[in-house]
mmCIF file of C-alpha atoms and ligand atoms in Angstrom:
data_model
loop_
_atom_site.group_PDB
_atom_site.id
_atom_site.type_symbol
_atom_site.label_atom_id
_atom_site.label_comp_id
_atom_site.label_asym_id
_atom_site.label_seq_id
_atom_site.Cartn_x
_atom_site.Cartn_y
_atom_site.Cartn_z
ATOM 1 C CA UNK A 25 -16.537 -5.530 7.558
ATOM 2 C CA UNK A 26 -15.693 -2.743 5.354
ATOM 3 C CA UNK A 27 -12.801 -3.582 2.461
ATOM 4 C CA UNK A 28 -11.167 -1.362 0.095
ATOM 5 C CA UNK A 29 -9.580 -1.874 -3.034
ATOM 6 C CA UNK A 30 -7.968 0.423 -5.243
ATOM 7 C CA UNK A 31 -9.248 0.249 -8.980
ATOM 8 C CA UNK A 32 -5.472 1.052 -10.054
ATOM 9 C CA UNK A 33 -3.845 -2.651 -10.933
ATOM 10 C CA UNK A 34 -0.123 -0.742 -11.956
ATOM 11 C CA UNK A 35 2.838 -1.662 -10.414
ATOM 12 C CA UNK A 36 3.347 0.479 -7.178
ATOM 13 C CA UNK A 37 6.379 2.497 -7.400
ATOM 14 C CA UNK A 38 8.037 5.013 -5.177
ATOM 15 C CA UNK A 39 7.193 7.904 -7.397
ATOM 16 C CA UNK A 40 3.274 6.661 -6.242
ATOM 17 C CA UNK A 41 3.912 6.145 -2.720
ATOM 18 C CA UNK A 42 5.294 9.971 -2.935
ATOM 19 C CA UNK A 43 2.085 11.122 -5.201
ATOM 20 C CA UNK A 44 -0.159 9.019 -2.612
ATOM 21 C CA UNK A 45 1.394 11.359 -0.025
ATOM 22 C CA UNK A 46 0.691 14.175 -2.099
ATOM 23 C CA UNK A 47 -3.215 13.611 -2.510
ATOM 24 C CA UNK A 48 -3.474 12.120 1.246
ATOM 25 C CA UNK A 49 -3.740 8.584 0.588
ATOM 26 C CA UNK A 50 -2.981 6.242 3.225
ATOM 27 C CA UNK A 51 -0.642 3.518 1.904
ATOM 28 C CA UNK A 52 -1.001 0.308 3.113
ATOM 29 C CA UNK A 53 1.908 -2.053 3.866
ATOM 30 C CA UNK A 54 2.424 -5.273 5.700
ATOM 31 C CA UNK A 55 5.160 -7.584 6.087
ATOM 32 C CA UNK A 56 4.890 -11.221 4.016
ATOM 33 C CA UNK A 57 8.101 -14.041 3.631
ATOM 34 C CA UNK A 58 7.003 -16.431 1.395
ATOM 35 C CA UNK A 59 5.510 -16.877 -2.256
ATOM 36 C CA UNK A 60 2.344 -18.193 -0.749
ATOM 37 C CA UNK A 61 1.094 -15.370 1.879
ATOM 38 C CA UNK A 62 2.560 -13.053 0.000
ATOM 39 C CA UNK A 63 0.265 -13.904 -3.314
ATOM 40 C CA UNK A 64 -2.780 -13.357 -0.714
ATOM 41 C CA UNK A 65 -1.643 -10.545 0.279
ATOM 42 C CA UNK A 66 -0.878 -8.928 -2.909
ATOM 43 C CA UNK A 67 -4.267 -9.832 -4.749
ATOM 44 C CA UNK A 68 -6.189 -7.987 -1.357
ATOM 45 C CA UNK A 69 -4.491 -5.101 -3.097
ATOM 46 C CA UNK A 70 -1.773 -4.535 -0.441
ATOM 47 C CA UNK A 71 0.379 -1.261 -1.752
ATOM 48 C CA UNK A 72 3.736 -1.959 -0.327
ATOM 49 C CA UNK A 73 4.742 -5.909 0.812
ATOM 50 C CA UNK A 74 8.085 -5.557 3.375
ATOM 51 C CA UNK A 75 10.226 -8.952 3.528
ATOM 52 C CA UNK A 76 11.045 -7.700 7.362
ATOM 53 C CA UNK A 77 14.258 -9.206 9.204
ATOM 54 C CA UNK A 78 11.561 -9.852 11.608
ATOM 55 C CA UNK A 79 11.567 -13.408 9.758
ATOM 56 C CA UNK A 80 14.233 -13.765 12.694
ATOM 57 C CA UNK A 81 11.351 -14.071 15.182
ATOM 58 C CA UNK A 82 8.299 -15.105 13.333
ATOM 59 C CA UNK A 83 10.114 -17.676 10.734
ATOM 60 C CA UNK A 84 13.129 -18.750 12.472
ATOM 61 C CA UNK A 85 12.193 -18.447 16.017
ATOM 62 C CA UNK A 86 14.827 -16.558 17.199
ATOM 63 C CA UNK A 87 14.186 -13.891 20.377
ATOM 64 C CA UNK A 88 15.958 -10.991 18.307
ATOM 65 C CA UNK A 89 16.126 -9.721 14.797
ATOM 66 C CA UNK A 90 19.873 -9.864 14.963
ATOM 67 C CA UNK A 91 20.813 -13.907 14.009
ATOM 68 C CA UNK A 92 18.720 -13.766 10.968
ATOM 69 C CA UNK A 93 21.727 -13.330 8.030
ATOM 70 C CA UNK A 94 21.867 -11.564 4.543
ATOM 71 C CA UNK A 95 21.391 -15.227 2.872
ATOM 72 C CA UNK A 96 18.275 -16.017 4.876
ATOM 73 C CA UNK A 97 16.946 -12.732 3.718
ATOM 74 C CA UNK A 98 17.449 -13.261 0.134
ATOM 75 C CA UNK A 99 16.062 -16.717 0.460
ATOM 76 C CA UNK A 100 12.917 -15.443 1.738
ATOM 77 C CA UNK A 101 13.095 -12.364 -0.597
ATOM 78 C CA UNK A 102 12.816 -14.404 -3.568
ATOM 79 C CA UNK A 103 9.558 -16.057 -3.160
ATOM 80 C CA UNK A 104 7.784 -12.436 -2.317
ATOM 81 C CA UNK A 105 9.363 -11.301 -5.397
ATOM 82 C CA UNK A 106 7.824 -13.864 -7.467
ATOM 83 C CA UNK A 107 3.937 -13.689 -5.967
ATOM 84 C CA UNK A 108 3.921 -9.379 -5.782
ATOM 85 C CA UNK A 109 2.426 -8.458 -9.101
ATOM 86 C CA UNK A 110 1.235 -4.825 -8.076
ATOM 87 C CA UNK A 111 2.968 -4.239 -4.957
ATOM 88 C CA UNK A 112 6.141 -2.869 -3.890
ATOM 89 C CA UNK A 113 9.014 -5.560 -2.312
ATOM 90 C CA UNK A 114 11.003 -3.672 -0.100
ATOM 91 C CA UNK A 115 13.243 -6.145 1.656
ATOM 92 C CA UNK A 116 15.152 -5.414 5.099
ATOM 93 C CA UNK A 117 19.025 -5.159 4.866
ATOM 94 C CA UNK A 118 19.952 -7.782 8.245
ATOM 95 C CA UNK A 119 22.322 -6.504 11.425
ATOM 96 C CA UNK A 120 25.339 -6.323 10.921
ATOM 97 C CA UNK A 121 24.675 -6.147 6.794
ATOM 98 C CA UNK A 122 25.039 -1.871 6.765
ATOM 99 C CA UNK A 123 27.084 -0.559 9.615
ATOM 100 C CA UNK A 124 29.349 2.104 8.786
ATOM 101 C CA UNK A 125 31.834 0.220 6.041
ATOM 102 C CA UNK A 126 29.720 1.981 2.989
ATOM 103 C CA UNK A 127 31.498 -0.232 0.661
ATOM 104 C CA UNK A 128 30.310 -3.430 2.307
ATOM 105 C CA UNK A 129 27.018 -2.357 2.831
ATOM 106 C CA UNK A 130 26.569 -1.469 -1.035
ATOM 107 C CA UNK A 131 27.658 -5.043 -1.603
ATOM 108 C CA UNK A 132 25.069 -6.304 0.682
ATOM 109 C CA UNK A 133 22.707 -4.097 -1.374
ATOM 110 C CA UNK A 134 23.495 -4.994 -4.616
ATOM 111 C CA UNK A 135 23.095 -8.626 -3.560
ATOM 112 C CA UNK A 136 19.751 -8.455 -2.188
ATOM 113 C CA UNK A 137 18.477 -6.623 -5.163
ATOM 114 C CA UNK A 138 20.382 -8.795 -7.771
ATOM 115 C CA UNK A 139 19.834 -12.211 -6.075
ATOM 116 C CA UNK A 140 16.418 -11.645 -4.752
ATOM 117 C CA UNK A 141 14.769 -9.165 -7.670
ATOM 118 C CA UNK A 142 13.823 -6.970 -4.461
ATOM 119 C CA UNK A 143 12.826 -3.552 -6.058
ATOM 120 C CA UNK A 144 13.713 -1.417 -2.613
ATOM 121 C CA UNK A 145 15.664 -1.418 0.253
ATOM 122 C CA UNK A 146 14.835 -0.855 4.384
ATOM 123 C CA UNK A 147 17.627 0.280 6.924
ATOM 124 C CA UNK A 148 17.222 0.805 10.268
ATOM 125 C CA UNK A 149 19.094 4.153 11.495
ATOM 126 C CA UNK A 150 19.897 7.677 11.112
ATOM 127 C CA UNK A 151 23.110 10.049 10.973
ATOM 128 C CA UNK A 152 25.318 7.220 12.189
ATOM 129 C CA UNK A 153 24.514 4.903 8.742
ATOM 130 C CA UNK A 154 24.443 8.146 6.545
ATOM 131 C CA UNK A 155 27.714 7.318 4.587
ATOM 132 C CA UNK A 156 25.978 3.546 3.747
ATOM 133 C CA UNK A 157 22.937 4.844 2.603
ATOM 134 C CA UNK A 158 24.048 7.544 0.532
ATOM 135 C CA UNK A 159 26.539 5.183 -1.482
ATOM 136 C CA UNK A 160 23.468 2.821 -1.653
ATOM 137 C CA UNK A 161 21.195 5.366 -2.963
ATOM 138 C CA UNK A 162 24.101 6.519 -5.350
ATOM 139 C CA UNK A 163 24.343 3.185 -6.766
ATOM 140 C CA UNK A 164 20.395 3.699 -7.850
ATOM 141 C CA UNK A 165 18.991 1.365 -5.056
ATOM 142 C CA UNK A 166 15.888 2.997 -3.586
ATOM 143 C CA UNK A 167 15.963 3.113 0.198
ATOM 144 C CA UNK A 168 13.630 3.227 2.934
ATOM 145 C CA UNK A 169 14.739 4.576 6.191
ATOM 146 C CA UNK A 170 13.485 2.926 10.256
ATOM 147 C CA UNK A 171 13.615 5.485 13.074
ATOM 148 C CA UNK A 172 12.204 4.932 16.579
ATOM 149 C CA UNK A 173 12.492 1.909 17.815
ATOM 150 C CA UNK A 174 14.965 -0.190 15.644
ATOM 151 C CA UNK A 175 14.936 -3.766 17.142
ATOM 152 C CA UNK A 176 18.217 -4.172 15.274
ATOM 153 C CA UNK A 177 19.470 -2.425 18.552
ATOM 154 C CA UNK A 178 17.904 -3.917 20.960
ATOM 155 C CA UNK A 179 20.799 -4.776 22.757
ATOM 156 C CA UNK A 180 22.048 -0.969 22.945
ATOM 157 C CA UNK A 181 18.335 0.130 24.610
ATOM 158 C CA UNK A 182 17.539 -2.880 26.743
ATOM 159 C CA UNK A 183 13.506 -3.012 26.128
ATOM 160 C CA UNK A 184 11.229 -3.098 23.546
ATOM 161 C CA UNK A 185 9.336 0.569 25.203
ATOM 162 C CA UNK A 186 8.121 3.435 23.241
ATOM 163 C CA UNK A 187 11.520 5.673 21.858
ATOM 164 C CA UNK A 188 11.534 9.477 21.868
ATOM 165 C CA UNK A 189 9.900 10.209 24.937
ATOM 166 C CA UNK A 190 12.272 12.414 25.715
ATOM 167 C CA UNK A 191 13.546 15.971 24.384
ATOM 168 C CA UNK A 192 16.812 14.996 23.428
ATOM 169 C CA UNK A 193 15.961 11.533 21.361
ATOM 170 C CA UNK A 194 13.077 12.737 19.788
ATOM 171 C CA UNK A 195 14.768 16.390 18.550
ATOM 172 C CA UNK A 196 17.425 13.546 16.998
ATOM 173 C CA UNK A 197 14.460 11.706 15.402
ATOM 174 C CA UNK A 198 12.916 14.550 13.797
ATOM 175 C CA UNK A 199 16.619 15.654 12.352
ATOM 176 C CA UNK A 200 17.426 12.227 11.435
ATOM 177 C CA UNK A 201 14.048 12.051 9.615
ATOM 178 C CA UNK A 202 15.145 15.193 7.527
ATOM 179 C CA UNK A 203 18.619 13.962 7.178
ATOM 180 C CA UNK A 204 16.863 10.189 5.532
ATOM 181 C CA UNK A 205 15.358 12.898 3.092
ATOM 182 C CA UNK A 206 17.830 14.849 2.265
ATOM 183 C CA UNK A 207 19.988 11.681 1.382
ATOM 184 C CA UNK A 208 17.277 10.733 -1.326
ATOM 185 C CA UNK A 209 15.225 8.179 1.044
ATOM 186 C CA UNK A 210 12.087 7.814 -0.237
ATOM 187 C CA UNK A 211 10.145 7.271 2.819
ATOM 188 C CA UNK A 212 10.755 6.334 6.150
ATOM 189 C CA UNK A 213 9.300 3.923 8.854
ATOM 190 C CA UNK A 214 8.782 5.520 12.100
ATOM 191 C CA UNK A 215 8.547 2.504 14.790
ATOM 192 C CA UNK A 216 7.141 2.813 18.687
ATOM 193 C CA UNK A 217 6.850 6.404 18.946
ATOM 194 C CA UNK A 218 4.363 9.240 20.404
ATOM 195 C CA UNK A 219 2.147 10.185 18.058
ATOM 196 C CA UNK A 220 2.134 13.750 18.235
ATOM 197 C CA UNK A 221 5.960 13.302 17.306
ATOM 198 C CA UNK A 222 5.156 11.078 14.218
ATOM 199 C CA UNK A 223 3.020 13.834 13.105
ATOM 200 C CA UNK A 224 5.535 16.164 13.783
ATOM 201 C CA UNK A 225 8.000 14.271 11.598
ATOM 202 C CA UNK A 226 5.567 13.381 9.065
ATOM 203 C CA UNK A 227 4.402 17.266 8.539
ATOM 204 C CA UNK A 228 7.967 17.735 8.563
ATOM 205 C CA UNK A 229 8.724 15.720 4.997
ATOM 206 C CA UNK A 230 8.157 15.629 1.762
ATOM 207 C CA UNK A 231 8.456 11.844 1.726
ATOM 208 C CA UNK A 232 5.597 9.396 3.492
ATOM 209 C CA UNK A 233 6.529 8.333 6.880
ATOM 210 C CA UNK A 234 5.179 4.875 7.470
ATOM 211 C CA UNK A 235 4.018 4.172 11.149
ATOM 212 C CA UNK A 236 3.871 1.163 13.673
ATOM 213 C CA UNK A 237 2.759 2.209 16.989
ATOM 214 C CA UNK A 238 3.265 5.577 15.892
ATOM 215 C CA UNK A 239 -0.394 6.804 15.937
ATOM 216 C CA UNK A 240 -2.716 8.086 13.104
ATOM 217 C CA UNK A 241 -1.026 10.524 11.204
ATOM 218 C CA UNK A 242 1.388 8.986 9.203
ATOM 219 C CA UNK A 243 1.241 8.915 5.664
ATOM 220 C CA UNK A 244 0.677 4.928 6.100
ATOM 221 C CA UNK A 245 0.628 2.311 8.202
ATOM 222 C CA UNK A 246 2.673 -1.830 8.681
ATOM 223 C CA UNK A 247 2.046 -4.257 10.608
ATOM 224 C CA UNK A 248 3.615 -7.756 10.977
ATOM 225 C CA UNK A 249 1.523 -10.294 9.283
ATOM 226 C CA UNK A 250 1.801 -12.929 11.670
ATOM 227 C CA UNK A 251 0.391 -10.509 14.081
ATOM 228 C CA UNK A 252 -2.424 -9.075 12.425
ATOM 229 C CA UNK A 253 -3.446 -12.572 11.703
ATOM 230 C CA UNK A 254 -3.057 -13.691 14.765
ATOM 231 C CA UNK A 255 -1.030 -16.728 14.334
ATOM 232 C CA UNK A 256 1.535 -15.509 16.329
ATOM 233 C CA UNK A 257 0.633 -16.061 20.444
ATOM 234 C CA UNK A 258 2.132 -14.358 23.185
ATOM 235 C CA UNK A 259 2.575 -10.558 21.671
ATOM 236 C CA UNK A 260 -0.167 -8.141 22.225
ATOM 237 C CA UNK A 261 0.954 -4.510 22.339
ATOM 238 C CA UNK A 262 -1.269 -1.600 22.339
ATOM 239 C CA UNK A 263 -0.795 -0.644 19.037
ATOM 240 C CA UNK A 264 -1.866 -4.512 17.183
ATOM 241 C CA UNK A 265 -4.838 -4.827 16.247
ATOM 242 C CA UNK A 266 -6.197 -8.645 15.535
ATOM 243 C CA UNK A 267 -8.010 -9.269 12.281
ATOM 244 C CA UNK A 268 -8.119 -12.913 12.261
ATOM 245 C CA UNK A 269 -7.619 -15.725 14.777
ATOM 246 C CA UNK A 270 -5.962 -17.786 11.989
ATOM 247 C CA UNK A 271 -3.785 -19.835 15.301
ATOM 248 C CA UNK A 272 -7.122 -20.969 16.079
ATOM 249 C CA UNK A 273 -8.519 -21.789 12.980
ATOM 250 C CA UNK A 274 -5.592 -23.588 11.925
ATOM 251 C CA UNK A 275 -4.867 -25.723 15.327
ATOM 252 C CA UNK A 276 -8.840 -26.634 14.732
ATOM 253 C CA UNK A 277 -8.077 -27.766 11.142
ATOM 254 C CA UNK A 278 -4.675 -29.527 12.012
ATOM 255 C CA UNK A 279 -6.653 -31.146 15.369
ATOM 256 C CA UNK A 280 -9.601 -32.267 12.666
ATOM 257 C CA UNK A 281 -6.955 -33.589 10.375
ATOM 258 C CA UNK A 282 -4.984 -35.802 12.931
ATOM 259 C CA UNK A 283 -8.830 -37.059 14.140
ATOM 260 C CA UNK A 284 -9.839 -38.084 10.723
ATOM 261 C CA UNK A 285 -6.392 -39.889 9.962
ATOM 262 C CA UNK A 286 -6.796 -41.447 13.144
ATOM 263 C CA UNK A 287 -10.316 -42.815 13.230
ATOM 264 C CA UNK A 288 -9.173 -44.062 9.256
ATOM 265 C CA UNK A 289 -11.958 -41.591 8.112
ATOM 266 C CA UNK A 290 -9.473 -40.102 6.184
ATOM 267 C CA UNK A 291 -8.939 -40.593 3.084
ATOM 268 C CA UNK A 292 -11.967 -41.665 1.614
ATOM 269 C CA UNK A 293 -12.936 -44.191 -1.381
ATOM 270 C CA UNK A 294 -13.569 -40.706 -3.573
ATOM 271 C CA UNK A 295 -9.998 -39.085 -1.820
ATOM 272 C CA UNK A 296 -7.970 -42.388 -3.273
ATOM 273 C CA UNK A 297 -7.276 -43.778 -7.265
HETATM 274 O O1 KIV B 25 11.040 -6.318 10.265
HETATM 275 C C1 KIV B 25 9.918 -5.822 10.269
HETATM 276 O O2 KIV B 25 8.890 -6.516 10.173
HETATM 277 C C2 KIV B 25 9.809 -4.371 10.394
HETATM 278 C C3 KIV B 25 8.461 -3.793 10.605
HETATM 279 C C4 KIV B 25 7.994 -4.037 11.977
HETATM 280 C C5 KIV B 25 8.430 -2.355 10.245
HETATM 281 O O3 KIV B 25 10.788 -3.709 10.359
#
């Protein structure tokens, strides 16, 4: 197994993920929602640590994104915040949260980022949200746009396929994508895509584009951490890719531990005072 580890122990900023861009360094980025993974995760020299509103599935076991609320996200938020020494939090704004009422979603904003001590922002959306994000980026919060497939709108698409297939949706993507930048975005997500589009977009911008199913040539790559692990069962697009089988190694752990409490094996005359 080859690792990699950059020598560079500074907080990650946007103005780095933008100079990583510039000299073609992948950034790395992967989703974490508590102070304990997310300490892992940050000492393995992870660049960019997203507190996704896909808590809703993996954490809260809902089917959607959508029930998860702005108070569950800051709950989460604030553990990442406290174990990310050199990465970057960026923490998802919920459905519902920014919507097209720019002054609501700035309050949403400012309470994530005030509440939580996230130090960045990600919204699902493009032209439709351009109001929101503009006030938010106004108001000095830095934002990360989500184009392709936003699972906050699941229920508008219907399925959970690959977006921009098509000439029309994909010529929207690509001017979204410039829009995100010329509103002062400082990247941009691009979910469940073709890649030849992704590359498109991210030749396109000045700003990284950070992919998910969206093929090799985007400025970086995330990945839900319950899925790379593989703790999560059940969810096996083309795009994951396993590094761990922690669901087995912790069932076998949990299976040992109920055996040795059992048989009274556990605890020990050197495990007791
Ligand atoms: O919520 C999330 O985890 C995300 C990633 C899949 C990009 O938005």
């Amino acid at each position: 197994m080859s690792t990699y580890k950059s020598e560079d122990q500074r907080k990650v900023t946007t103005h780095r993920l933008a100079e990583m861009k510039q000299r073609k360094e992948k950034i790395s980025m992967l989703t974490a929602y508590d102070y304990s993974m997310a300490s892992i995760i940050d000492q393995a020299g992870m660049d960019v640590i997203l507190v996704g509103d896909s808590a809703s599935n993996v954490i809260c076991g809902n089917v959607t994104t959508l029930p998860i609320t702005l108070d569950e996200m800051i709950f989460l938020a604030k553990g990442v915040v406290k174990a990310a020494k050199r990465a970057l939090v960026v923490v998802d704004m919920p459905f519902g949260s920014c919507s097209g009422n720019p002054r609501m979603s700035l309050e949403a904003a400012i309470r994530i980022m005030k509440e939580a001590g996230a130090e960045a922002l990600k919204i699902e959306g493009g032209v439709e949200i351009a109001e929101d994000i503009k006030k938010i980026i106004d108001a000095g919060i830095p934002v990360m746009g989500h184009l392709g497939l936003m699972p906050q709108s699941i229920n508008k698409y219907g399925t959970y396929t690959v977006r921009a297939k098509e000439d029309a949706e994909s010529e929207k993507l690509l001017s979204d994508a410039k829009l995100l930048e010329e509103l002062g975005c400082f990247a941009v997500v691009l979910e469940k895509i073709p890649a030849q589009l992704a590359k498109q977009v991210t030749e396109s911008l000045k700003i990284p584009t950070i992919g998910i199913g969206a093929g090799q040539h985007t400025d970086g790559q995330v990945l839900v951490m319950q899925d790379m692990l593989g703790i999560s069962q059940g969810f096996s697009p083309r795009f994951l890719r396993r590094y761990a089988d922690l669901n087995s190694i912790i069932n076998m752990a949990v299976q040992q531990y109920i055996s040795d409490v059992k048989s009274c094996d556990f605890p020990n005359e050197n495990e007791q005072y």
